[in-house]
Amino acid sequence: MEAKIYNQKGAETGSIILPAKVFSAKWRSDLVHQVVEGMRSNKRAGTADTKDRVDVRGGGRKPWKQKGTGRARHGSSRSPIWVGGGVTHGPLSQKNYKRKISKKMRAQALFSVLSKKLKDNEILFVDSLDFSAIKTKSALEVIKNLAKVPGWKPLISSKKTKVLVTLFDRNEKTEKSFRNLPQLDTAFLKNLNPLDVLNYQYLLIGNPTESVKFLESRG
């Protein structure tokens, strides 16, 4: 499979051969769902904690006598049906939300998501994303140029965060130049995962030769 490479001016500069196992993988919704839900679960702090009726202070004596008052019978003011009482079946901090996700599962899920995005024309390869200085204006100009690529007009038509820009190496000038643009976020390619890719509609991949080689090595 072959994909076009563009420069910062939005002009086509060449092409790249994409490995089939990364960008032509079969769409596996079951695997993607399992990995994504596992990653979300692993992000949970697990600090939510509630008190049952036995943990709530007070309520040791019976609120009123069993019969003769005309009111419903109650044995404790700490009952879950009372205001200030215990919580029934609430979250407990002792619960472990961690799920094991193997490297192979994570890689295959990532390849499946990347393949679907490429098929839907939602991945764009840019030869370089380097700036001579930290300037939001320069970054916005690049986005406007890339929006001229067929199918990529939404890059500038919406202020909602839609684009994930992946950088192969750390680049402070590029990161800070893109930082003030509301429609995109940046991430390092080595940290790319299925959850991040699915959270954005479009994916910009810089330094495609090195990036594709790295992605292929993950499988």
Tab-separated table of C-alpha atoms in Angstrom:
chain	number	residue	atom	x	y	z
A	1	MET	CA	0.000	0.000	0.000
A	2	GLU	CA	1.218	3.464	-0.912
A	3	ALA	CA	0.341	6.823	0.668
A	4	LYS	CA	1.128	10.395	-0.349
A	5	ILE	CA	3.462	12.637	1.648
A	6	TYR	CA	2.829	16.373	1.910
A	7	ASN	CA	4.952	19.297	3.063
A	8	GLN	CA	3.986	22.191	5.318
A	9	LYS	CA	2.665	24.127	2.313
A	10	GLY	CA	0.157	21.377	1.536
A	11	ALA	CA	1.962	20.298	-1.635
A	12	GLU	CA	2.603	16.657	-2.477
A	13	THR	CA	6.307	15.852	-2.200
A	14	GLY	CA	6.420	12.090	-2.614
A	15	SER	CA	4.993	8.837	-1.378
A	16	ILE	CA	5.688	6.107	1.151
A	17	ILE	CA	5.129	2.363	1.102
A	18	LEU	CA	3.059	1.387	4.125
A	19	PRO	CA	3.438	-2.027	5.781
A	20	ALA	CA	0.312	-4.113	5.369
A	21	LYS	CA	0.286	-5.371	8.960
A	22	VAL	CA	0.051	-1.792	10.275
A	23	PHE	CA	-2.187	-0.018	7.758
A	24	SER	CA	-4.096	-2.878	6.109
A	25	ALA	CA	-5.107	-4.782	9.218
A	26	LYS	CA	-8.602	-6.181	9.580
A	27	TRP	CA	-11.055	-4.122	11.633
A	28	ARG	CA	-11.535	-6.014	14.908
A	29	SER	CA	-14.137	-4.196	16.949
A	30	ASP	CA	-14.065	-6.807	19.714
A	31	LEU	CA	-10.321	-6.454	20.269
A	32	VAL	CA	-10.395	-2.662	20.029
A	33	HIS	CA	-13.240	-2.501	22.549
A	34	GLN	CA	-11.440	-4.817	24.957
A	35	VAL	CA	-8.191	-2.840	24.802
A	36	VAL	CA	-9.837	0.590	25.006
A	37	GLU	CA	-12.040	-0.365	27.959
A	38	GLY	CA	-9.004	-1.901	29.659
A	39	MET	CA	-7.017	1.304	29.210
A	40	ARG	CA	-9.880	3.408	30.546
A	41	SER	CA	-10.203	1.120	33.532
A	42	ASN	CA	-6.460	1.340	34.243
A	43	LYS	CA	-6.736	5.132	34.330
A	44	ARG	CA	-9.258	5.047	37.163
A	45	ALA	CA	-7.878	6.307	40.446
A	46	GLY	CA	-10.062	3.936	42.473
A	47	THR	CA	-10.372	6.458	45.307
A	48	ALA	CA	-14.181	6.685	45.369
A	49	ASP	CA	-15.404	5.316	48.691
A	50	THR	CA	-18.758	5.284	50.467
A	51	LYS	CA	-19.918	4.222	53.935
A	52	ASP	CA	-22.428	1.479	54.565
A	53	ARG	CA	-24.913	1.759	57.426
A	54	VAL	CA	-22.485	0.041	59.790
A	55	ASP	CA	-19.785	2.643	59.023
A	56	VAL	CA	-21.915	5.756	59.576
A	57	ARG	CA	-21.625	7.337	62.986
A	58	GLY	CA	-24.708	7.465	65.237
A	59	GLY	CA	-28.066	5.747	64.969
A	60	GLY	CA	-27.459	3.406	67.868
A	61	ARG	CA	-30.826	3.920	69.497
A	62	LYS	CA	-34.210	3.275	67.953
A	63	PRO	CA	-35.660	6.573	66.597
A	64	TRP	CA	-39.062	5.932	68.181
A	65	LYS	CA	-41.005	3.045	69.622
A	66	GLN	CA	-42.194	0.299	67.328
A	67	LYS	CA	-45.948	0.871	67.711
A	68	GLY	CA	-48.408	3.578	68.616
A	69	THR	CA	-46.865	6.629	66.951
A	70	GLY	CA	-48.651	6.342	63.613
A	71	ARG	CA	-45.318	6.474	61.829
A	72	ALA	CA	-43.480	3.753	59.942
A	73	ARG	CA	-41.314	1.492	62.042
A	74	HIS	CA	-37.556	2.164	62.029
A	75	GLY	CA	-34.682	0.624	63.867
A	76	SER	CA	-31.928	3.136	63.106
A	77	SER	CA	-31.558	6.634	61.668
A	78	ARG	CA	-28.481	5.390	59.799
A	79	SER	CA	-30.602	3.259	57.467
A	80	PRO	CA	-29.940	3.864	53.724
A	81	ILE	CA	-33.470	5.290	53.328
A	82	TRP	CA	-32.708	8.061	55.827
A	83	VAL	CA	-30.972	11.332	54.952
A	84	GLY	CA	-27.452	11.032	56.336
A	85	GLY	CA	-27.685	7.273	56.438
A	86	GLY	CA	-25.427	4.710	54.843
A	87	VAL	CA	-25.102	4.069	51.097
A	88	THR	CA	-26.294	0.790	49.615
A	89	HIS	CA	-23.976	-0.900	47.098
A	90	GLY	CA	-21.833	2.242	46.736
A	91	PRO	CA	-18.249	2.268	45.378
A	92	LEU	CA	-15.476	1.069	47.676
A	93	SER	CA	-11.815	2.035	47.491
A	94	GLN	CA	-10.802	-1.601	47.987
A	95	LYS	CA	-11.979	-2.503	44.476
A	96	ASN	CA	-9.203	-3.108	41.979
A	97	TYR	CA	-9.966	-1.703	38.523
A	98	LYS	CA	-6.673	-2.762	36.915
A	99	ARG	CA	-6.859	-4.909	33.802
A	100	LYS	CA	-4.000	-6.674	32.094
A	101	ILE	CA	-3.412	-5.743	28.458
A	102	SER	CA	-0.659	-7.595	26.644
A	103	LYS	CA	1.703	-5.778	24.275
A	104	LYS	CA	0.470	-7.864	21.371
A	105	MET	CA	-3.177	-7.009	22.042
A	106	ARG	CA	-2.385	-3.302	22.338
A	107	ALA	CA	-0.356	-3.339	19.102
A	108	GLN	CA	-2.982	-5.253	17.123
A	109	ALA	CA	-5.732	-2.930	18.341
A	110	LEU	CA	-3.638	0.096	17.326
A	111	PHE	CA	-2.998	-1.376	13.862
A	112	SER	CA	-6.717	-2.062	13.447
A	113	VAL	CA	-7.617	1.537	14.319
A	114	LEU	CA	-4.878	3.006	12.102
A	115	SER	CA	-5.991	0.856	9.178
A	116	LYS	CA	-9.587	2.012	9.503
A	117	LYS	CA	-8.556	5.660	9.738
A	118	LEU	CA	-6.353	5.360	6.674
A	119	LYS	CA	-9.200	3.745	4.762
A	120	ASP	CA	-11.477	6.628	5.792
A	121	ASN	CA	-8.886	9.214	4.637
A	122	GLU	CA	-8.299	10.455	8.186
A	123	ILE	CA	-4.491	10.069	8.277
A	124	LEU	CA	-2.151	12.578	6.676
A	125	PHE	CA	1.611	12.130	6.351
A	126	VAL	CA	3.683	15.330	6.579
A	127	ASP	CA	7.395	15.219	5.734
A	128	SER	CA	8.374	17.637	8.507
A	129	LEU	CA	6.729	19.578	11.327
A	130	ASP	CA	9.653	21.761	12.363
A	131	PHE	CA	9.541	25.491	13.054
A	132	SER	CA	12.405	27.964	13.285
A	133	ALA	CA	10.755	29.721	16.234
A	134	ILE	CA	7.843	29.333	18.624
A	135	LYS	CA	5.001	30.990	16.701
A	136	THR	CA	1.345	30.046	16.786
A	137	LYS	CA	0.898	32.000	13.554
A	138	SER	CA	3.301	29.644	11.759
A	139	ALA	CA	1.497	26.589	13.075
A	140	LEU	CA	-1.875	28.001	11.990
A	141	GLU	CA	-0.480	28.652	8.519
A	142	VAL	CA	0.595	25.006	8.247
A	143	ILE	CA	-2.885	23.834	9.263
A	144	LYS	CA	-4.487	26.135	6.689
A	145	ASN	CA	-2.171	24.751	3.993
A	146	LEU	CA	-2.915	21.135	4.919
A	147	ALA	CA	-6.652	21.889	4.889
A	148	LYS	CA	-6.315	22.309	1.113
A	149	VAL	CA	-5.581	18.586	0.782
A	150	PRO	CA	-8.725	16.831	-0.546
A	151	GLY	CA	-10.909	15.672	2.329
A	152	TRP	CA	-9.088	17.705	4.996
A	153	LYS	CA	-11.062	20.950	4.927
A	154	PRO	CA	-12.507	20.302	8.449
A	155	LEU	CA	-9.042	21.112	9.848
A	156	ILE	CA	-9.949	24.795	9.875
A	157	SER	CA	-13.750	24.671	9.702
A	158	SER	CA	-14.176	23.798	13.379
A	159	LYS	CA	-12.704	25.010	16.670
A	160	LYS	CA	-13.385	21.697	18.389
A	161	THR	CA	-10.377	19.495	19.037
A	162	LYS	CA	-10.357	17.063	16.127
A	163	VAL	CA	-6.710	16.533	15.177
A	164	LEU	CA	-3.901	14.640	16.883
A	165	VAL	CA	-0.418	15.597	15.702
A	166	THR	CA	2.179	12.907	16.352
A	167	LEU	CA	5.829	13.910	16.709
A	168	PHE	CA	8.622	11.408	16.293
A	169	ASP	CA	11.052	13.293	18.557
A	170	ARG	CA	10.631	15.932	21.199
A	171	ASN	CA	10.514	19.385	19.613
A	172	GLU	CA	9.790	22.269	21.955
A	173	LYS	CA	9.270	24.814	19.166
A	174	THR	CA	6.729	22.624	17.397
A	175	GLU	CA	4.912	21.624	20.577
A	176	LYS	CA	4.531	25.202	21.813
A	177	SER	CA	3.601	26.510	18.376
A	178	PHE	CA	0.692	24.079	18.143
A	179	ARG	CA	-0.297	24.470	21.796
A	180	ASN	CA	-2.599	27.481	21.327
A	181	LEU	CA	-4.587	25.975	18.461
A	182	PRO	CA	-7.872	24.667	19.910
A	183	GLN	CA	-8.565	22.206	17.104
A	184	LEU	CA	-5.549	19.973	17.741
A	185	ASP	CA	-3.361	18.283	20.337
A	186	THR	CA	0.153	16.878	20.096
A	187	ALA	CA	1.546	13.533	21.211
A	188	PHE	CA	4.735	11.524	20.822
A	189	LEU	CA	4.587	8.611	18.417
A	190	LYS	CA	6.124	6.231	20.961
A	191	ASN	CA	3.128	6.873	23.240
A	192	LEU	CA	0.500	6.404	20.526
A	193	ASN	CA	-2.278	4.028	21.572
A	194	PRO	CA	-5.766	3.025	20.347
A	195	LEU	CA	-7.546	5.208	22.909
A	196	ASP	CA	-5.719	8.370	21.805
A	197	VAL	CA	-6.300	7.692	18.113
A	198	LEU	CA	-10.032	7.069	18.607
A	199	ASN	CA	-10.443	10.268	20.632
A	200	TYR	CA	-9.614	12.342	17.546
A	201	GLN	CA	-11.106	12.337	14.083
A	202	TYR	CA	-7.884	13.094	12.200
A	203	LEU	CA	-4.274	12.046	12.653
A	204	LEU	CA	-1.228	13.954	11.384
A	205	ILE	CA	1.965	11.899	11.285
A	206	GLY	CA	5.236	13.794	10.990
A	207	ASN	CA	8.530	12.297	9.769
A	208	PRO	CA	6.651	9.443	8.057
A	209	THR	CA	9.690	7.309	7.176
A	210	GLU	CA	10.921	7.001	10.773
A	211	SER	CA	7.391	6.927	12.182
A	212	VAL	CA	6.212	4.073	9.986
A	213	LYS	CA	9.347	2.046	10.771
A	214	PHE	CA	8.723	2.517	14.489
A	215	LEU	CA	5.076	1.526	14.228
A	216	GLU	CA	6.038	-1.596	12.262
A	217	SER	CA	8.523	-2.574	14.965
A	218	ARG	CA	5.776	-2.544	17.598
A	219	GLY	CA	4.053	-5.507	16.025
